[in-house]
mmCIF file of C-alpha atoms and ligand atoms in Angstrom:
data_model
loop_
_atom_site.group_PDB
_atom_site.id
_atom_site.type_symbol
_atom_site.label_atom_id
_atom_site.label_comp_id
_atom_site.label_asym_id
_atom_site.label_seq_id
_atom_site.Cartn_x
_atom_site.Cartn_y
_atom_site.Cartn_z
ATOM 1 C CA MET A 1 0.000 0.000 0.000
ATOM 2 C CA SER A 2 1.291 3.482 -0.782
ATOM 3 C CA GLU A 3 1.901 6.046 1.971
ATOM 4 C CA PRO A 4 -1.010 8.432 2.674
ATOM 5 C CA ILE A 5 -0.514 11.858 1.102
ATOM 6 C CA THR A 6 0.203 14.561 3.675
ATOM 7 C CA LYS A 7 0.663 18.313 3.438
ATOM 8 C CA GLN A 8 4.374 17.799 4.068
ATOM 9 C CA SER A 9 4.723 15.202 1.324
ATOM 10 C CA VAL A 10 2.945 17.438 -1.202
ATOM 11 C CA ILE A 11 4.994 20.528 -0.322
ATOM 12 C CA ALA A 12 8.225 18.494 -0.401
ATOM 13 C CA ASN A 13 7.615 17.866 -4.111
ATOM 14 C CA TYR A 14 8.045 21.610 -4.703
ATOM 15 C CA LEU A 15 10.402 22.872 -2.010
ATOM 16 C CA PRO A 16 13.362 21.701 0.066
ATOM 17 C CA THR A 17 12.113 20.406 3.447
ATOM 18 C CA VAL A 18 13.898 23.167 5.350
ATOM 19 C CA VAL A 19 14.047 26.756 4.210
ATOM 20 C CA ALA A 20 15.807 29.700 5.874
ATOM 21 C CA PRO A 21 14.704 33.332 6.153
ATOM 22 C CA VAL A 22 16.158 35.750 3.619
ATOM 23 C CA ALA A 23 15.726 38.737 5.975
ATOM 24 C CA ASP A 24 15.280 39.486 9.702
ATOM 25 C CA HIS A 25 11.733 40.483 9.057
ATOM 26 C CA ILE A 26 9.296 41.307 6.306
ATOM 27 C CA ASP A 27 6.782 44.104 6.453
ATOM 28 C CA ALA A 28 3.148 43.151 6.755
ATOM 29 C CA VAL A 29 1.538 41.769 3.621
ATOM 30 C CA PHE A 30 -2.190 42.027 3.004
ATOM 31 C CA ALA A 31 -4.811 39.520 1.842
ATOM 32 C CA PRO A 32 -8.524 40.308 1.607
ATOM 33 C CA SER A 33 -11.337 38.451 3.257
ATOM 34 C CA ASN A 34 -13.844 36.869 0.891
ATOM 35 C CA ILE A 35 -17.503 35.958 0.840
ATOM 36 C CA ALA A 36 -18.642 33.003 -1.231
ATOM 37 C CA LEU A 37 -21.625 33.344 -3.565
ATOM 38 C CA CYS A 38 -21.386 29.585 -4.179
ATOM 39 C CA LYS A 39 -20.156 28.033 -0.944
ATOM 40 C CA TYR A 40 -17.400 25.554 -0.118
ATOM 41 C CA TRP A 41 -19.068 23.025 2.140
ATOM 42 C CA GLY A 42 -17.608 19.537 2.553
ATOM 43 C CA LYS A 43 -14.221 17.968 1.911
ATOM 44 C CA ARG A 44 -13.134 15.028 -0.173
ATOM 45 C CA ASP A 45 -9.796 15.090 1.678
ATOM 46 C CA VAL A 46 -9.621 16.427 5.215
ATOM 47 C CA GLU A 47 -5.800 16.484 5.433
ATOM 48 C CA LEU A 48 -5.361 18.634 2.322
ATOM 49 C CA ASN A 49 -8.637 20.615 2.543
ATOM 50 C CA LEU A 50 -9.772 19.339 -0.854
ATOM 51 C CA PRO A 51 -13.390 20.313 -1.446
ATOM 52 C CA ILE A 52 -16.290 18.210 -2.685
ATOM 53 C CA ASN A 53 -17.463 21.134 -4.843
ATOM 54 C CA SER A 54 -16.015 24.150 -6.608
ATOM 55 C CA SER A 55 -16.905 27.549 -5.134
ATOM 56 C CA LEU A 56 -17.003 31.184 -6.221
ATOM 57 C CA SER A 57 -16.361 34.181 -4.027
ATOM 58 C CA ILE A 58 -15.961 37.898 -4.024
ATOM 59 C CA SER A 59 -13.118 39.473 -2.096
ATOM 60 C CA LEU A 60 -13.730 42.336 0.306
ATOM 61 C CA ALA A 61 -11.250 44.924 -1.016
ATOM 62 C CA HIS A 62 -9.489 46.548 1.969
ATOM 63 C CA LEU A 63 -11.068 44.296 4.629
ATOM 64 C CA GLY A 64 -8.769 41.435 5.549
ATOM 65 C CA SER A 65 -5.522 40.510 7.270
ATOM 66 C CA ASN A 66 -2.074 42.096 7.413
ATOM 67 C CA THR A 67 0.636 39.658 8.455
ATOM 68 C CA ALA A 68 4.313 40.259 9.220
ATOM 69 C CA ILE A 69 6.980 37.689 10.140
ATOM 70 C CA SER A 70 10.268 38.321 11.928
ATOM 71 C CA VAL A 71 13.096 36.305 13.431
ATOM 72 C CA SER A 72 12.582 35.749 17.166
ATOM 73 C CA ASP A 73 14.177 33.837 20.029
ATOM 74 C CA GLU A 74 11.033 31.740 20.430
ATOM 75 C CA ASP A 75 7.953 31.081 18.346
ATOM 76 C CA GLN A 76 5.289 33.667 19.111
ATOM 77 C CA VAL A 77 1.963 34.545 17.543
ATOM 78 C CA TRP A 78 0.337 37.948 17.875
ATOM 79 C CA LEU A 79 -3.214 38.798 16.842
ATOM 80 C CA ASN A 80 -4.485 42.367 16.746
ATOM 81 C CA GLY A 81 -1.674 43.635 18.958
ATOM 82 C CA GLN A 82 -1.965 40.942 21.621
ATOM 83 C CA ARG A 83 0.242 37.930 22.160
ATOM 84 C CA VAL A 84 -1.701 34.671 21.813
ATOM 85 C CA ALA A 85 -0.893 31.859 24.289
ATOM 86 C CA ALA A 86 1.337 29.232 22.676
ATOM 87 C CA ASP A 87 -1.141 26.426 23.426
ATOM 88 C CA ASP A 88 -4.070 28.348 21.937
ATOM 89 C CA LYS A 89 -5.674 26.625 18.930
ATOM 90 C CA PHE A 90 -5.020 29.612 16.677
ATOM 91 C CA ALA A 91 -1.340 29.880 17.645
ATOM 92 C CA ARG A 92 -0.813 26.155 17.163
ATOM 93 C CA LYS A 93 -2.400 26.264 13.696
ATOM 94 C CA VAL A 94 -0.217 29.193 12.643
ATOM 95 C CA ILE A 95 3.030 27.627 13.871
ATOM 96 C CA ALA A 96 2.116 24.206 12.411
ATOM 97 C CA PHE A 97 1.587 25.917 9.061
ATOM 98 C CA ILE A 98 4.970 27.661 9.244
ATOM 99 C CA GLU A 99 6.606 24.335 10.118
ATOM 100 C CA LEU A 100 5.375 22.924 6.820
ATOM 101 C CA PHE A 101 7.899 25.259 5.188
ATOM 102 C CA ARG A 102 10.739 25.820 7.666
ATOM 103 C CA GLY A 103 10.659 22.314 9.153
ATOM 104 C CA PRO A 104 10.018 21.476 12.845
ATOM 105 C CA ASN A 105 13.457 22.680 13.963
ATOM 106 C CA GLY A 106 13.714 25.813 11.853
ATOM 107 C CA LEU A 107 14.575 29.224 13.292
ATOM 108 C CA PRO A 108 11.855 30.519 15.649
ATOM 109 C CA VAL A 109 9.687 33.341 14.377
ATOM 110 C CA LYS A 110 7.254 35.986 15.504
ATOM 111 C CA VAL A 111 4.071 36.115 13.429
ATOM 112 C CA ASP A 112 2.070 39.301 13.794
ATOM 113 C CA THR A 113 -1.418 39.480 12.269
ATOM 114 C CA GLN A 114 -3.792 42.421 12.279
ATOM 115 C CA ASN A 115 -7.336 41.713 11.138
ATOM 116 C CA ASN A 116 -9.550 44.644 10.322
ATOM 117 C CA ILE A 117 -12.605 42.361 10.370
ATOM 118 C CA PRO A 118 -14.140 40.649 13.406
ATOM 119 C CA THR A 119 -12.280 37.389 14.087
ATOM 120 C CA ALA A 120 -14.310 34.147 13.881
ATOM 121 C CA ALA A 121 -17.646 35.869 13.340
ATOM 122 C CA GLY A 122 -18.463 34.210 10.055
ATOM 123 C CA LEU A 123 -16.656 36.986 8.235
ATOM 124 C CA ALA A 124 -13.986 34.589 6.998
ATOM 125 C CA SER A 125 -10.941 35.750 8.943
ATOM 126 C CA SER A 126 -9.278 32.343 8.515
ATOM 127 C CA ALA A 127 -9.394 32.856 4.744
ATOM 128 C CA SER A 128 -7.596 36.196 4.778
ATOM 129 C CA GLY A 129 -5.416 35.065 7.691
ATOM 130 C CA PHE A 130 -3.950 32.020 5.958
ATOM 131 C CA ALA A 131 -3.681 33.814 2.606
ATOM 132 C CA ALA A 132 -1.729 36.667 4.242
ATOM 133 C CA LEU A 133 0.365 34.147 6.188
ATOM 134 C CA MET A 134 1.178 32.281 2.955
ATOM 135 C CA LEU A 135 2.252 35.526 1.275
ATOM 136 C CA ALA A 136 4.319 36.460 4.344
ATOM 137 C CA ILE A 137 6.017 33.029 4.345
ATOM 138 C CA ASP A 138 6.720 33.413 0.626
ATOM 139 C CA GLY A 139 8.446 36.749 1.258
ATOM 140 C CA PHE A 140 10.214 35.841 4.509
ATOM 141 C CA TYR A 141 11.752 32.634 3.128
ATOM 142 C CA GLY A 142 12.259 34.044 -0.384
ATOM 143 C CA LEU A 143 10.248 31.234 -1.982
ATOM 144 C CA GLN A 144 8.948 33.264 -4.934
ATOM 145 C CA LEU A 145 6.153 30.770 -5.528
ATOM 146 C CA GLU A 146 3.925 31.193 -8.543
ATOM 147 C CA PRO A 147 0.264 32.059 -7.884
ATOM 148 C CA ALA A 148 -1.060 28.498 -8.405
ATOM 149 C CA LEU A 149 1.298 27.159 -5.735
ATOM 150 C CA LEU A 150 0.500 30.015 -3.332
ATOM 151 C CA SER A 151 -3.199 29.188 -3.708
ATOM 152 C CA ALA A 152 -2.710 25.424 -3.293
ATOM 153 C CA PHE A 153 -0.493 25.843 -0.224
ATOM 154 C CA ALA A 154 -2.744 28.501 1.370
ATOM 155 C CA ARG A 155 -5.623 26.024 0.892
ATOM 156 C CA MET A 156 -3.778 23.551 3.117
ATOM 157 C CA GLY A 157 -3.990 26.129 5.924
ATOM 158 C CA SER A 158 -7.685 26.821 5.370
ATOM 159 C CA GLY A 159 -9.705 25.900 2.302
ATOM 160 C CA SER A 160 -11.233 29.320 1.725
ATOM 161 C CA ALA A 161 -7.751 30.927 1.961
ATOM 162 C CA SER A 162 -7.087 29.602 -1.558
ATOM 163 C CA ARG A 163 -9.570 32.256 -2.781
ATOM 164 C CA SER A 164 -8.203 35.136 -0.681
ATOM 165 C CA LEU A 165 -5.054 35.546 -2.783
ATOM 166 C CA TYR A 166 -7.022 37.631 -5.272
ATOM 167 C CA GLN A 167 -9.389 40.586 -5.316
ATOM 168 C CA GLY A 168 -12.682 40.587 -7.213
ATOM 169 C CA PHE A 169 -14.541 37.454 -8.278
ATOM 170 C CA VAL A 170 -12.566 34.277 -7.615
ATOM 171 C CA GLU A 171 -13.351 30.677 -8.493
ATOM 172 C CA TRP A 172 -11.811 27.845 -6.499
ATOM 173 C CA GLN A 173 -11.771 24.876 -8.829
ATOM 174 C CA MET A 174 -12.249 21.668 -6.866
ATOM 175 C CA GLY A 175 -9.706 19.696 -8.923
ATOM 176 C CA VAL A 176 -9.488 15.940 -9.306
ATOM 177 C CA GLN A 177 -5.857 15.066 -8.528
ATOM 178 C CA GLU A 178 -5.109 13.007 -5.438
ATOM 179 C CA ASP A 179 -2.411 15.441 -4.285
ATOM 180 C CA GLY A 180 -4.807 18.369 -4.838
ATOM 181 C CA MET A 181 -2.387 20.435 -6.858
ATOM 182 C CA ASP A 182 -5.151 21.254 -9.344
ATOM 183 C CA SER A 183 -7.433 22.395 -6.492
ATOM 184 C CA ILE A 184 -6.599 26.071 -6.792
ATOM 185 C CA ALA A 185 -8.355 29.395 -7.065
ATOM 186 C CA LEU A 186 -8.256 31.631 -10.123
ATOM 187 C CA PRO A 187 -9.490 35.208 -10.478
ATOM 188 C CA LEU A 188 -12.220 36.045 -12.971
ATOM 189 C CA ALA A 189 -11.432 38.917 -15.326
ATOM 190 C CA ASN A 190 -14.920 40.438 -14.900
ATOM 191 C CA ARG A 191 -15.476 43.515 -12.762
ATOM 192 C CA TRP A 192 -18.811 44.674 -11.368
ATOM 193 C CA ASP A 193 -18.201 48.187 -10.126
ATOM 194 C CA SER A 194 -21.717 48.864 -8.854
ATOM 195 C CA LEU A 195 -21.864 45.698 -6.719
ATOM 196 C CA ARG A 196 -22.182 46.309 -2.972
ATOM 197 C CA ILE A 197 -21.994 44.038 0.056
ATOM 198 C CA GLY A 198 -23.671 45.035 3.302
ATOM 199 C CA LEU A 199 -22.668 43.513 6.624
ATOM 200 C CA VAL A 200 -25.527 42.963 9.053
ATOM 201 C CA LYS A 201 -23.768 42.134 12.311
ATOM 202 C CA VAL A 202 -26.013 39.927 14.411
ATOM 203 C CA ASN A 203 -23.335 38.636 16.752
ATOM 204 C CA ILE A 204 -19.575 38.989 16.469
ATOM 205 C CA ALA A 205 -18.710 36.618 19.323
ATOM 206 C CA GLU A 206 -16.675 33.510 18.527
ATOM 207 C CA LYS A 207 -18.962 30.707 17.364
ATOM 208 C CA ALA A 208 -19.430 27.424 19.229
ATOM 209 C CA VAL A 209 -18.814 25.078 16.292
ATOM 210 C CA ASP A 210 -16.158 26.179 13.800
ATOM 211 C CA SER A 211 -16.811 25.651 10.104
ATOM 212 C CA ARG A 212 -14.213 22.911 9.840
ATOM 213 C CA SER A 213 -16.042 20.688 12.357
ATOM 214 C CA GLY A 214 -19.395 21.855 11.015
ATOM 215 C CA MET A 215 -18.717 20.759 7.465
ATOM 216 C CA ASN A 216 -17.206 17.437 8.515
ATOM 217 C CA ARG A 217 -20.236 16.729 10.690
ATOM 218 C CA THR A 218 -22.596 17.610 7.852
ATOM 219 C CA VAL A 219 -20.846 15.311 5.359
ATOM 220 C CA ALA A 220 -20.785 12.475 7.895
ATOM 221 C CA THR A 221 -24.370 12.662 9.165
ATOM 222 C CA ALA A 222 -26.735 14.604 6.858
ATOM 223 C CA HIS A 223 -28.478 12.538 4.165
ATOM 224 C CA LEU A 224 -29.556 15.837 2.640
ATOM 225 C CA TYR A 225 -25.901 16.531 1.880
ATOM 226 C CA GLN A 226 -26.098 14.170 -1.128
ATOM 227 C CA SER A 227 -27.870 16.821 -3.165
ATOM 228 C CA TRP A 228 -25.376 19.572 -2.261
ATOM 229 C CA PRO A 229 -22.657 18.883 -4.909
ATOM 230 C CA LEU A 230 -25.307 18.926 -7.679
ATOM 231 C CA GLN A 231 -26.796 22.165 -6.404
ATOM 232 C CA ALA A 232 -23.369 23.782 -6.082
ATOM 233 C CA ALA A 233 -22.378 22.783 -9.642
ATOM 234 C CA ALA A 234 -25.616 24.227 -11.060
ATOM 235 C CA ASP A 235 -25.269 27.411 -8.986
ATOM 236 C CA LEU A 236 -21.701 27.911 -10.167
ATOM 237 C CA GLU A 237 -22.885 27.826 -13.782
ATOM 238 C CA ARG A 238 -25.664 30.317 -13.005
ATOM 239 C CA LEU A 239 -23.222 32.667 -11.281
ATOM 240 C CA HIS A 240 -20.882 32.609 -14.270
ATOM 241 C CA GLN A 241 -23.854 33.463 -16.470
ATOM 242 C CA ALA A 242 -24.989 36.243 -14.120
ATOM 243 C CA ILE A 243 -21.501 37.775 -14.013
ATOM 244 C CA ALA A 244 -21.035 37.539 -17.787
ATOM 245 C CA ASP A 245 -24.449 39.177 -18.414
ATOM 246 C CA ASN A 246 -24.358 41.679 -15.522
ATOM 247 C CA ASN A 247 -27.627 40.079 -14.430
ATOM 248 C CA PHE A 248 -27.937 41.120 -10.781
ATOM 249 C CA THR A 249 -31.243 39.335 -10.206
ATOM 250 C CA LEU A 250 -29.720 36.026 -11.277
ATOM 251 C CA LEU A 251 -26.636 36.670 -9.132
ATOM 252 C CA GLY A 252 -28.652 37.540 -6.027
ATOM 253 C CA GLU A 253 -31.205 34.747 -6.365
ATOM 254 C CA THR A 254 -28.494 32.165 -6.950
ATOM 255 C CA ALA A 255 -26.335 33.311 -4.021
ATOM 256 C CA GLU A 256 -29.276 33.414 -1.603
ATOM 257 C CA GLN A 257 -30.580 29.996 -2.610
ATOM 258 C CA ASN A 258 -27.059 28.546 -2.457
ATOM 259 C CA ALA A 259 -26.531 29.835 1.088
ATOM 260 C CA LEU A 260 -29.899 28.601 2.315
ATOM 261 C CA SER A 261 -29.317 25.192 0.705
ATOM 262 C CA MET A 262 -25.985 24.917 2.503
ATOM 263 C CA HIS A 263 -27.703 25.795 5.785
ATOM 264 C CA ALA A 264 -30.394 23.190 5.066
ATOM 265 C CA THR A 265 -27.692 20.510 4.944
ATOM 266 C CA MET A 266 -26.335 21.715 8.301
ATOM 267 C CA ILE A 267 -29.753 21.686 9.925
ATOM 268 C CA ALA A 268 -30.158 18.090 8.705
ATOM 269 C CA ALA A 269 -26.861 17.042 10.366
ATOM 270 C CA TRP A 270 -26.721 15.303 13.720
ATOM 271 C CA PRO A 271 -26.314 16.810 16.233
ATOM 272 C CA PRO A 272 -28.027 19.575 14.258
ATOM 273 C CA LEU A 273 -26.122 22.711 13.338
ATOM 274 C CA LEU A 274 -28.092 25.913 13.309
ATOM 275 C CA TYR A 275 -25.896 29.001 13.201
ATOM 276 C CA TRP A 276 -28.923 31.294 12.978
ATOM 277 C CA GLN A 277 -30.039 33.472 15.845
ATOM 278 C CA PRO A 278 -33.436 35.165 16.148
ATOM 279 C CA ASP A 279 -31.916 38.375 14.734
ATOM 280 C CA SER A 280 -30.593 36.458 11.706
ATOM 281 C CA VAL A 281 -34.123 35.309 10.899
ATOM 282 C CA ALA A 282 -35.498 38.787 11.544
ATOM 283 C CA ALA A 283 -32.981 40.172 9.033
ATOM 284 C CA MET A 284 -34.049 37.569 6.447
ATOM 285 C CA GLN A 285 -37.696 38.573 6.901
ATOM 286 C CA THR A 286 -36.759 42.223 6.460
ATOM 287 C CA ILE A 287 -34.873 41.400 3.248
ATOM 288 C CA TRP A 288 -37.873 39.513 1.865
ATOM 289 C CA GLN A 289 -40.152 42.417 2.794
ATOM 290 C CA ALA A 290 -37.818 44.852 1.056
ATOM 291 C CA ARG A 291 -37.814 42.675 -2.049
ATOM 292 C CA ALA A 292 -41.594 42.444 -2.027
ATOM 293 C CA ALA A 293 -41.602 46.249 -1.934
ATOM 294 C CA GLY A 294 -39.400 46.364 -5.045
ATOM 295 C CA VAL A 295 -35.907 46.797 -3.525
ATOM 296 C CA GLU A 296 -33.462 44.415 -5.177
ATOM 297 C CA VAL A 297 -31.570 43.080 -2.183
ATOM 298 C CA TYR A 298 -30.486 39.494 -1.520
ATOM 299 C CA PHE A 299 -28.406 37.860 1.173
ATOM 300 C CA THR A 300 -25.828 35.232 1.824
ATOM 301 C CA MET A 301 -24.692 33.695 5.112
ATOM 302 C CA ASP A 302 -21.741 31.625 6.234
ATOM 303 C CA ALA A 303 -21.118 29.406 9.241
ATOM 304 C CA GLY A 304 -22.274 32.054 11.681
ATOM 305 C CA PRO A 305 -25.305 34.207 12.504
ATOM 306 C CA ASN A 306 -24.329 37.294 10.499
ATOM 307 C CA ILE A 307 -26.047 38.248 7.256
ATOM 308 C CA LYS A 308 -24.304 39.667 4.217
ATOM 309 C CA LEU A 309 -26.504 41.702 1.892
ATOM 310 C CA LEU A 310 -25.999 41.843 -1.858
ATOM 311 C CA PHE A 311 -27.257 44.858 -3.776
ATOM 312 C CA THR A 312 -26.125 47.420 -6.338
ATOM 313 C CA ALA A 313 -25.123 51.045 -5.756
ATOM 314 C CA ASP A 314 -28.418 52.416 -7.096
ATOM 315 C CA SER A 315 -30.321 50.581 -4.311
ATOM 316 C CA GLU A 316 -28.043 51.612 -1.451
ATOM 317 C CA ALA A 317 -30.294 54.377 -0.108
ATOM 318 C CA ALA A 318 -33.374 52.135 -0.267
ATOM 319 C CA VAL A 319 -31.553 49.249 1.449
ATOM 320 C CA LYS A 320 -30.400 51.584 4.238
ATOM 321 C CA GLN A 321 -34.028 52.468 4.960
ATOM 322 C CA TYR A 322 -34.396 48.853 6.088
ATOM 323 C CA PHE A 323 -30.894 48.499 7.603
ATOM 324 C CA PRO A 324 -29.858 51.943 8.886
ATOM 325 C CA ASP A 325 -26.606 50.766 10.564
ATOM 326 C CA LEU A 326 -25.336 48.863 7.572
ATOM 327 C CA ASP A 327 -21.581 48.652 6.869
ATOM 328 C CA VAL A 328 -21.289 48.827 3.098
ATOM 329 C CA ILE A 329 -18.355 47.459 1.114
ATOM 330 C CA ALA A 330 -17.624 48.249 -2.525
ATOM 331 C CA PRO A 331 -15.638 45.140 -3.524
ATOM 332 C CA PHE A 332 -14.333 46.722 -6.736
ATOM 333 C CA GLY A 333 -13.168 49.899 -4.994
HETATM 334 C C1 2P0 B 401 -17.178 29.411 2.168
HETATM 335 N N1 2P0 B 401 -17.065 28.551 4.501
HETATM 336 O O1 2P0 B 401 -17.202 29.000 1.001
HETATM 337 C C2 2P0 B 401 -17.741 28.489 3.229
HETATM 338 C C3 2P0 B 401 -19.163 28.809 3.543
HETATM 339 C C4 2P0 B 401 -17.993 28.635 5.595
HETATM 340 C C5 2P0 B 401 -19.342 28.555 5.010
HETATM 341 O O2 2P0 B 401 -15.044 28.335 3.625
HETATM 342 O O3 2P0 B 401 -11.578 23.624 7.294
HETATM 343 O O4 2P0 B 401 -12.489 28.039 7.340
HETATM 344 O O5 2P0 B 401 -10.155 25.654 7.100
HETATM 345 O O6 2P0 B 401 -10.912 24.447 5.049
HETATM 346 O O7 2P0 B 401 -12.021 27.586 4.896
HETATM 347 C C6 2P0 B 401 -15.091 28.298 5.916
HETATM 348 O O8 2P0 B 401 -14.293 27.175 5.880
HETATM 349 O O9 2P0 B 401 -12.561 25.690 6.473
HETATM 350 C C7 2P0 B 401 -15.744 28.391 4.614
HETATM 351 P P1 2P0 B 401 -11.236 24.813 6.469
HETATM 352 P P2 2P0 B 401 -12.734 27.213 6.145
HETATM 353 O O10 2P0 B 401 -16.752 30.553 2.460
#
């Protein structure tokens, strides 16, 4: 029997097992957060974060993570100006990821990440975090990796990080290879300058079940999950059509149905997974009321209670009548 494929064994095909820094430190590098219009939900390979379906996202311009790395006398991880305990899950994940490149006995480092989005609130900070970390590793160790490798390696840190290497619309192609090296994200050339994303913050506290455990539980226990890959494939086609035609109705309807279908699979898991809170449902009802009144606004939702609105610039004033405190992002600047 052949050896199981690991992150280390895949990376070793492209890089020496131990790499050394090319500088004492590198300045912070930025990667944007992203919100999927067709979601990544379920893995065909848990070790490599290989997805069961392709996904399509939109990056959040200036919202994301800035990560710097420097030489240090011991490994240390900082998040938003505070040192994180070495045995904390986040710190362990970050250092384990660095070890994939520098080896277990490489020179200790300080990793300093500043997120300008709420951490672990369903606003995809792990996506921007691992994408920025991958870019910082690339600079600090002088790897000069091409974009496809940066995306594939960032994906091993967190699946959705594969998409956060680019701005704008990004498709993460699921790939078919066993080592996952064709499971990479690519940017779409299309822009959509009038597109807006509104953040309805229901609760920015850390969630009880992270998306990694949530998706594994769904795949393992929800019979409803069987229909998800078919739905995702059809939605991806519709989104490509919507983007090519500048058809906002098709984009919004597809994204909203995709998100609710993903949540349906979670609700059908056991133990059930319901990330919604009463205020999430209240926001959905408000969105449907607004639509019934002729305002073209749709929503998407990730593994958390917060709602992300989709609309175009010409509807912004009307949408704000329903959501006065809305944070609005223009993903194309
Ligand atoms: C997405 N999510 O496409 C979906 C929708 C959450 C719901 O990608 O285990 O943190 O690190 O690969 O990337 C969040 O999953 O999971 C996510 P791992 P990740 O945005």
